[in-house]
XYZ file of C-alpha atoms in Angstrom:
534
model
C -37.597 84.437 27.687
C -35.868 87.215 29.557
C -35.087 90.241 27.476
C -32.458 92.976 27.637
C -32.480 94.599 31.082
C -31.614 98.182 31.951
C -28.186 97.350 33.331
C -27.214 95.532 30.153
C -28.357 98.467 28.029
C -26.139 100.789 30.042
C -23.255 98.352 29.768
C -23.592 98.207 25.993
C -23.817 101.984 25.875
C -26.159 102.208 22.928
C -29.713 103.204 22.113
C -31.811 100.068 21.920
C -35.447 100.074 20.865
C -36.223 96.649 22.295
C -39.536 94.837 21.875
C -41.604 94.215 24.945
C -40.802 91.043 26.877
C -44.536 90.387 27.054
C -44.520 89.614 23.336
C -42.428 86.509 23.950
C -44.575 83.411 24.420
C -44.134 80.768 27.119
C -45.705 78.000 25.006
C -43.945 74.660 24.335
C -42.922 76.082 20.961
C -41.293 79.023 22.737
C -39.363 76.595 24.913
C -38.222 74.826 21.735
C -37.054 78.191 20.449
C -35.111 78.867 23.638
C -33.320 75.507 23.434
C -32.540 76.050 19.744
C -31.120 79.538 20.306
C -28.999 78.345 23.214
C -27.547 75.493 21.138
C -26.398 78.078 18.580
C -24.970 80.556 21.081
C -27.872 82.974 20.606
C -30.047 84.857 23.062
C -33.300 86.766 22.795
C -31.157 89.826 21.989
C -28.135 89.557 19.685
C -25.584 91.900 18.196
C -25.692 91.819 14.403
C -22.311 93.207 13.338
C -19.170 91.074 13.263
C -15.766 92.106 11.932
C -13.572 90.276 14.386
C -15.637 91.608 17.282
C -19.384 91.801 17.837
C -21.146 95.167 17.890
C -24.173 96.955 16.491
C -25.513 100.502 16.750
C -28.382 100.439 14.261
C -32.047 99.642 14.716
C -33.267 96.493 16.419
C -35.034 94.045 14.094
C -37.408 91.496 15.566
C -37.510 87.990 14.193
C -41.078 86.691 13.965
C -42.145 83.059 13.712
C -44.379 83.077 10.586
C -46.284 80.020 11.821
C -47.407 81.612 15.093
C -46.652 85.333 15.038
C -44.498 84.942 18.144
C -41.251 86.874 18.577
C -38.272 84.536 18.381
C -35.631 87.113 19.253
C -34.067 90.330 18.047
C -30.899 91.525 16.327
C -29.192 94.887 16.774
C -28.371 95.835 13.195
C -25.548 97.839 11.660
C -25.459 101.595 11.425
C -23.700 103.415 8.581
C -20.610 103.854 10.751
C -20.706 100.155 11.686
C -20.649 99.214 8.005
C -17.785 101.598 7.293
C -15.713 100.057 10.089
C -16.599 96.548 8.946
C -15.515 97.283 5.380
C -12.238 98.793 6.588
C -11.480 95.611 8.492
C -12.655 93.389 5.640
C -10.210 95.116 3.263
C -7.339 94.530 5.701
C -8.414 90.932 6.254
C -8.494 90.321 2.498
C -4.842 91.347 2.251
C -3.945 88.724 4.839
C -6.211 86.029 3.419
C -5.026 86.361 -0.192
C -1.473 85.433 0.871
C -2.653 82.124 2.343
C -2.126 79.387 -0.299
C -5.394 78.274 -1.855
C -5.205 74.668 -0.543
C -4.656 76.076 2.967
C -7.709 78.272 2.476
C -9.538 75.103 1.517
C -8.494 73.540 4.817
C -10.133 76.411 6.709
C -13.335 75.961 4.682
C -13.175 72.238 5.505
C -13.127 73.104 9.200
C -16.078 75.442 8.666
C -17.883 72.590 6.938
C -17.338 70.336 9.941
C -18.458 73.035 12.354
C -21.666 73.533 10.368
C -22.286 69.784 10.296
C -21.958 69.641 14.086
C -24.795 72.205 14.353
C -26.953 70.967 11.467
C -29.993 70.056 13.553
C -30.369 73.231 15.647
C -29.459 75.403 12.665
C -31.989 73.606 10.466
C -34.601 74.001 13.192
C -33.853 77.722 13.421
C -34.414 78.026 9.663
C -37.784 76.316 10.112
C -38.714 78.590 13.014
C -37.551 81.838 11.468
C -38.166 81.359 7.739
C -41.112 78.947 7.940
C -40.006 76.048 5.725
C -40.648 72.551 7.029
C -37.936 70.988 9.191
C -36.624 68.508 6.562
C -36.143 71.439 4.168
C -34.468 73.508 6.892
C -31.974 70.751 7.646
C -31.562 70.166 3.907
C -30.657 73.800 3.436
C -27.835 73.557 5.961
C -26.721 70.368 4.217
C -26.546 72.369 0.992
C -24.010 74.721 2.605
C -22.070 71.669 3.800
C -22.107 70.232 0.274
C -20.874 73.433 -1.351
C -18.128 73.642 1.283
C -17.042 70.120 0.259
C -17.046 71.288 -3.352
C -15.032 74.392 -2.472
C -12.415 72.365 -0.612
C -11.758 70.344 -3.754
C -11.847 73.487 -5.859
C -9.082 75.034 -3.728
C -6.613 72.728 -5.526
C -8.105 73.364 -8.981
C -8.147 77.151 -9.480
C -6.340 76.572 -12.719
C -5.301 79.045 -15.363
C -3.938 78.071 -18.759
C -0.786 78.258 -20.887
C -1.279 79.995 -24.242
C 1.020 79.494 -27.253
C 2.804 82.735 -28.095
C 3.499 83.788 -31.695
C 6.714 85.503 -30.576
C 9.937 83.513 -30.130
C 11.223 83.381 -26.572
C 7.896 84.401 -25.061
C 5.501 82.589 -22.774
C 1.848 83.497 -22.313
C -0.413 82.306 -19.534
C -3.739 83.122 -17.959
C -3.859 83.343 -14.159
C -6.607 84.012 -11.615
C -6.145 86.154 -8.513
C -8.515 87.197 -5.693
C -10.801 90.195 -6.204
C -10.602 91.516 -2.628
C -13.935 91.984 -0.828
C -17.138 90.203 -1.853
C -20.431 91.589 -0.570
C -23.261 89.059 -0.237
C -26.843 90.318 0.041
C -29.069 87.281 0.544
C -32.836 86.756 0.714
C -35.136 85.389 3.421
C -36.133 82.184 1.648
C -32.675 80.572 1.809
C -31.075 82.266 4.826
C -28.212 79.734 5.003
C -27.618 78.193 1.574
C -27.330 81.307 -0.605
C -24.662 82.760 1.653
C -22.980 79.347 1.660
C -22.824 79.193 -2.137
C -21.116 82.561 -2.261
C -18.930 82.495 0.824
C -17.437 79.000 0.479
C -16.244 79.650 -3.060
C -15.282 83.273 -2.366
C -13.127 82.139 0.525
C -11.153 79.517 -1.366
C -10.662 82.112 -4.117
C -8.933 84.335 -1.536
C -11.560 86.990 -0.839
C -12.993 88.284 2.408
C -16.790 88.336 2.592
C -19.207 90.915 4.024
C -22.707 89.515 4.470
C -26.033 91.296 4.763
C -28.794 88.752 5.227
C -32.515 89.494 5.187
C -33.617 91.447 8.294
C -36.438 88.976 8.926
C -33.978 86.073 9.233
C -31.333 87.900 11.210
C -31.013 85.217 13.891
C -29.902 82.715 11.275
C -27.315 85.151 9.919
C -25.864 85.656 13.392
C -25.872 81.912 14.121
C -23.997 81.029 10.913
C -21.470 83.818 11.440
C -20.763 82.639 14.993
C -19.951 79.166 13.662
C -17.557 80.517 11.024
C -15.997 83.076 13.368
C -15.019 80.380 15.856
C -13.110 78.533 13.137
C -11.261 81.682 12.070
C -10.414 82.635 15.646
C -9.194 79.099 16.434
C -6.795 79.324 13.479
C -5.523 82.791 14.425
C -7.048 84.409 11.344
C -8.837 87.782 11.184
C -12.532 87.386 11.936
C -13.278 90.047 9.345
C -12.609 87.433 6.653
C -16.253 86.459 7.309
C -17.902 89.729 8.319
C -21.572 90.327 9.062
C -23.445 93.625 8.733
C -27.093 92.915 9.507
C -29.424 95.601 8.261
C -32.119 96.728 5.916
C -32.225 98.329 2.488
C -29.954 101.190 3.555
C -27.107 98.814 4.386
C -27.656 96.890 1.162
C -27.589 100.100 -0.859
C -24.402 101.223 0.876
C -22.706 97.904 0.077
C -23.717 98.224 -3.584
C -22.327 101.765 -3.795
C -19.072 101.245 -1.867
C -15.921 101.024 -3.992
C -14.256 98.828 -1.394
C -16.649 96.011 -2.329
C -15.234 94.466 -5.491
C -18.160 92.147 -6.198
C -21.752 92.400 -4.989
C -23.717 89.145 -5.075
C -27.425 89.899 -4.723
C -30.270 87.411 -4.415
C -33.798 88.784 -4.413
C -36.418 90.433 -6.560
C -35.815 91.654 -10.098
C -36.803 95.210 -9.179
C -34.264 95.495 -6.356
C -31.655 93.580 -8.335
C -31.894 96.127 -11.127
C -31.081 98.906 -8.632
C -28.174 96.950 -7.172
C -26.758 96.314 -10.646
C -27.010 99.973 -11.639
C -25.415 101.184 -8.409
C -22.569 98.687 -8.745
C -22.018 99.318 -12.441
C -21.967 103.076 -11.911
C -18.712 102.646 -9.968
C -17.507 99.902 -12.363
C -17.829 97.214 -9.716
C -18.881 93.653 -10.488
C -22.305 92.241 -9.697
C -23.665 88.711 -9.552
C -27.460 88.613 -9.708
C -29.850 85.777 -8.818
C -33.301 87.289 -9.284
C -36.861 86.239 -10.057
C -38.105 83.008 -11.560
C -41.378 82.203 -13.310
C -40.613 78.583 -13.930
C -42.607 76.195 -16.098
C -43.001 72.462 -16.495
C -44.187 71.053 -19.826
C -45.821 67.620 -19.698
C -45.949 66.062 -23.173
C -48.486 63.425 -24.138
C -45.885 60.624 -23.937
C -44.695 61.529 -20.409
C -44.632 59.273 -17.363
C -47.709 60.795 -15.701
C -47.127 59.429 -12.194
C -43.556 60.750 -12.222
C -44.727 64.148 -13.436
C -47.456 64.472 -10.784
C -45.044 63.637 -7.948
C -42.468 66.056 -9.319
C -44.919 68.928 -9.685
C -46.269 68.445 -6.176
C -42.926 69.256 -4.565
C -41.898 71.794 -7.193
C -45.070 73.861 -6.771
C -45.802 73.407 -3.050
C -42.373 72.940 -1.441
C -41.312 75.872 0.765
C -44.900 77.123 0.334
C -44.003 78.317 -3.155
C -41.226 80.573 -1.839
C -38.321 79.229 -3.886
C -36.903 81.076 -6.863
C -37.142 77.719 -8.666
C -40.757 77.003 -7.665
C -42.930 75.768 -10.544
C -45.507 78.494 -11.229
C -46.721 77.480 -14.727
C -47.745 74.014 -15.876
C -48.305 73.296 -19.583
C -50.260 70.090 -20.243
C -50.764 68.471 -23.632
C -54.434 68.479 -24.597
C -54.573 64.680 -24.832
C -53.588 64.178 -21.182
C -54.844 67.456 -19.712
C -58.087 66.382 -18.043
C -56.745 63.184 -16.502
C -53.622 64.952 -15.278
C -55.608 67.751 -13.627
C -57.795 65.185 -11.827
C -54.715 63.394 -10.485
C -53.055 66.634 -9.461
C -56.104 67.890 -7.573
C -56.308 64.558 -5.730
C -52.627 64.857 -4.779
C -53.101 68.449 -3.599
C -55.964 67.293 -1.415
C -53.536 65.141 0.559
C -51.131 67.978 1.399
C -50.991 68.783 5.093
C -50.603 72.499 5.820
C -49.453 73.601 9.257
C -46.632 74.174 11.698
C -43.351 73.404 9.880
C -41.940 71.575 12.915
C -44.832 69.105 12.972
C -44.241 65.679 11.435
C -46.209 65.082 8.245
C -46.607 68.755 7.351
C -45.575 69.421 3.742
C -46.510 73.097 3.451
C -45.620 75.657 6.078
C -46.559 79.343 6.244
C -45.746 82.242 3.991
C -42.956 84.304 5.489
C -44.862 87.550 6.135
C -48.345 89.013 6.301
C -47.455 91.032 3.204
C -46.892 87.770 1.336
C -50.399 86.679 2.321
C -51.687 89.917 0.830
C -49.798 89.194 -2.401
C -51.397 85.745 -2.489
C -54.865 87.240 -2.098
C -54.187 89.790 -4.826
C -52.958 87.029 -7.120
C -56.160 85.029 -6.612
C -58.251 88.116 -7.291
C -56.261 88.812 -10.468
C -56.762 85.248 -11.708
C -60.522 85.633 -11.405
C -60.524 89.111 -12.933
C -58.453 87.938 -15.916
C -60.730 85.074 -16.898
C -59.112 82.281 -14.917
C -60.646 79.676 -12.645
C -59.603 78.315 -9.263
C -59.461 74.531 -9.565
C -58.231 73.905 -6.039
C -57.483 76.045 -2.971
C -57.396 79.805 -3.324
C -58.086 80.646 0.313
C -56.233 82.124 3.256
C -56.383 79.708 6.192
C -57.545 82.163 8.815
C -58.295 79.413 11.317
C -54.539 78.934 11.786
C -52.550 81.519 13.782
C -49.799 82.200 11.249
C -49.427 83.194 7.605
C -51.035 80.111 6.087
C -52.690 79.790 2.678
C -54.028 76.893 0.636
C -51.808 75.512 -2.121
C -53.695 76.585 -5.217
C -54.243 75.349 -8.770
C -55.689 77.638 -11.436
C -56.746 77.282 -15.066
C -55.956 80.384 -17.090
C -54.639 81.655 -20.443
C -50.886 81.530 -20.985
C -50.676 85.263 -21.678
C -52.777 86.562 -18.782
C -50.815 89.307 -16.985
C -50.991 87.480 -13.655
C -49.291 84.454 -15.244
C -46.341 86.612 -16.296
C -45.910 88.007 -12.768
C -43.964 86.068 -10.167
C -46.119 85.647 -7.066
C -43.985 84.232 -4.271
C -46.697 81.863 -3.040
C -48.023 78.347 -3.819
C -50.106 79.289 -6.857
C -49.783 76.985 -9.882
C -51.248 78.149 -13.214
C -52.246 75.318 -15.572
C -52.500 75.801 -19.340
C -53.477 73.378 -22.122
C -51.306 73.176 -25.261
C -51.675 71.463 -28.638
C -48.074 71.158 -29.906
C -44.705 70.987 -28.202
C -43.526 73.979 -30.267
C -46.385 76.018 -28.812
C -45.491 74.965 -25.244
C -41.819 75.877 -25.704
C -42.813 79.283 -27.070
C -45.030 79.896 -24.033
C -42.278 78.741 -21.684
C -39.968 81.376 -23.177
C -42.407 84.277 -23.422
C -42.076 85.510 -19.816
C -39.461 88.005 -18.691
C -37.762 85.629 -16.270
C -35.472 82.800 -17.338
C -34.364 80.713 -14.381
C -35.537 77.089 -14.488
C -37.638 74.891 -16.772
C -38.533 71.217 -17.168
C -39.927 68.952 -19.857
C -41.509 65.591 -19.113
C -41.293 63.268 -22.113
C -39.996 59.850 -23.146
C -39.082 61.022 -26.662
C -35.314 61.392 -27.291
C -36.112 63.759 -30.164
C -38.046 66.134 -27.895
C -35.397 65.880 -25.167
C -32.616 67.065 -27.436
C -34.749 69.791 -29.001
C -35.564 71.044 -25.489
C -31.903 71.469 -24.522
C -30.894 72.818 -27.950
C -30.881 76.337 -29.413
C -34.605 76.247 -30.219
C -35.573 74.888 -26.798
C -35.823 76.476 -23.364
C -34.183 79.881 -22.916
C -33.602 79.361 -19.183
C -30.344 78.921 -17.329
C -31.532 75.598 -15.885
C -33.055 73.162 -18.380
C -34.314 69.841 -16.965
C -35.885 66.684 -18.362
C -38.106 64.414 -16.259
C -37.204 66.146 -12.987
C -38.756 69.227 -11.321
C -37.643 72.833 -11.764
C -36.179 72.943 -8.252
C -33.667 70.874 -6.333
C -30.539 71.886 -8.278
C -27.310 70.085 -7.372
C -24.244 72.059 -6.312
C -22.021 70.540 -9.014
C -23.705 72.527 -11.776
C -23.734 76.296 -12.162
C -26.944 77.769 -10.775
C -28.600 80.842 -12.294
C -30.728 82.175 -15.101
C -31.082 84.515 -18.041
C -33.119 87.626 -18.888
C -34.702 89.232 -15.804
C -33.214 86.505 -13.620
C -29.981 88.472 -13.918
C -27.491 86.238 -15.727
C -25.455 85.369 -12.633
C -24.112 81.903 -11.864
C -23.335 80.441 -8.455
C -22.079 77.093 -7.164
C -20.522 74.677 -9.700
C -19.124 74.825 -13.207
C -16.947 77.875 -13.815
C -18.919 80.039 -11.369
C -15.760 80.396 -9.253
C -14.249 82.611 -11.929
C -16.681 85.414 -11.066
C -15.010 85.737 -7.656
C -11.532 86.218 -9.138
C -9.537 88.663 -11.221
C -8.566 87.302 -14.641
C -5.121 88.204 -15.958
C -3.309 87.430 -19.196
C 0.439 87.434 -18.562
C 3.250 87.509 -21.143
C 6.863 86.763 -20.168
C 9.703 87.677 -22.542
C 12.835 85.627 -21.888
C 14.355 86.048 -25.370
C 16.525 89.107 -24.844
C 15.034 90.699 -27.977
C 11.773 92.545 -28.606
C 9.710 90.977 -31.387
C 6.275 92.601 -31.566
C 3.012 90.824 -32.119
C 1.431 90.754 -35.575
C 4.931 91.141 -37.045
C 4.957 94.914 -36.441
C 8.331 96.607 -36.996
C 8.947 99.747 -34.925
C 12.634 100.540 -35.430
């Protein structure tokens, strides 16, 4: 793969710290990468700032294939001045976009949906190459953006307010919703397409412009998605800055959180960083939408369908190599079924194929970074140090070239510190319980509150689980895994998960300004509460 030559550097007129061309492989996988990039309008070097025009004056970030360690390409990120210019244009674009009727905005999102669908295979393959999830999950992630775009198109005709009875004669009260302005989206590496899709599709039909900062390690995907959306905007004669991109690291994310021109900051990532984003946004009285950590549990009661539960847990704990916010990390098993269930689960784990995510039959790809492998190793060491046992796995697969680890099952106490810490890797802690009340208490005792599931055939236990004394999570499931949420329901969690909600339900209201309006057509001035001021 040819890299940036001297003449092109001079033409661009910027300082570029480019990686060596020798680092790019000429293997069949590299040829697959080249074909995939070309299908998406990408090159080995790409500008990472879009506000109607492409630019970039910040550092160059390499994109590394986590399955091989090979360089896929590079993105020239935003500088502070790039972000300032992008926000200026996004503010102007928002003023244009908010005047477009909501159903017409929905039509533009429909065209974006179709453009994404036309590129679903190469875009899904790029997700697999750059993030590391298996190809069916990569394509499924793009499909998730397509689905939420479908939802948003329908929503564009349903941004309804309400009429409120007034106590004053000759008065009318109503509640209306108007666009916020600029929405900043800071998304994480593990869902480099879908998380932005959840936010942008709904933000757009609500009348906002969007400024996106994706994860630096998945910058190629951010550029590819933005190119698809930009073409739709340009074809319709609309400002490209409606869907702006400012690729960058923590400095760009911090600047977005602190900038008063950004009316809402939607952040997906760790609890620690989310806390900083929330504080920075709140300090200027901006709005924040947080989707943070998850330490999700499945409870399997003694009356559960065991085969169904085993199949569910396999995907929930191992899918995406444990790198989903909704990954199952804790498994509570009733003492009467515990031993048999563990035997079945270990047998199922033994059939999992770990390897290159583009290879057919592989169910578990690599961890995204070498640092994640280190976190996995530390987690295994902590399990052993805190009295736990490794029932299956527990090893780094050093015979493979990338960041591969064994999907792991442990047996450990419910209150061990390592159990209360989210390790973004395929480590499943199993715990035996005696009563359902005990299991529910243990489900709720961690700081995070994203997703939870109960496997049972008892109607009584089902309704207790979803009631006030049941799970304290934002997502409460019965007889399905903790992951795989549908776009029709609001997605998000409580406690250290941040309290934000994306996708369905009334999540759209977060992207709009709520107003109570009173109209006096009586010709007199009666005051509320019968007050006389004469």
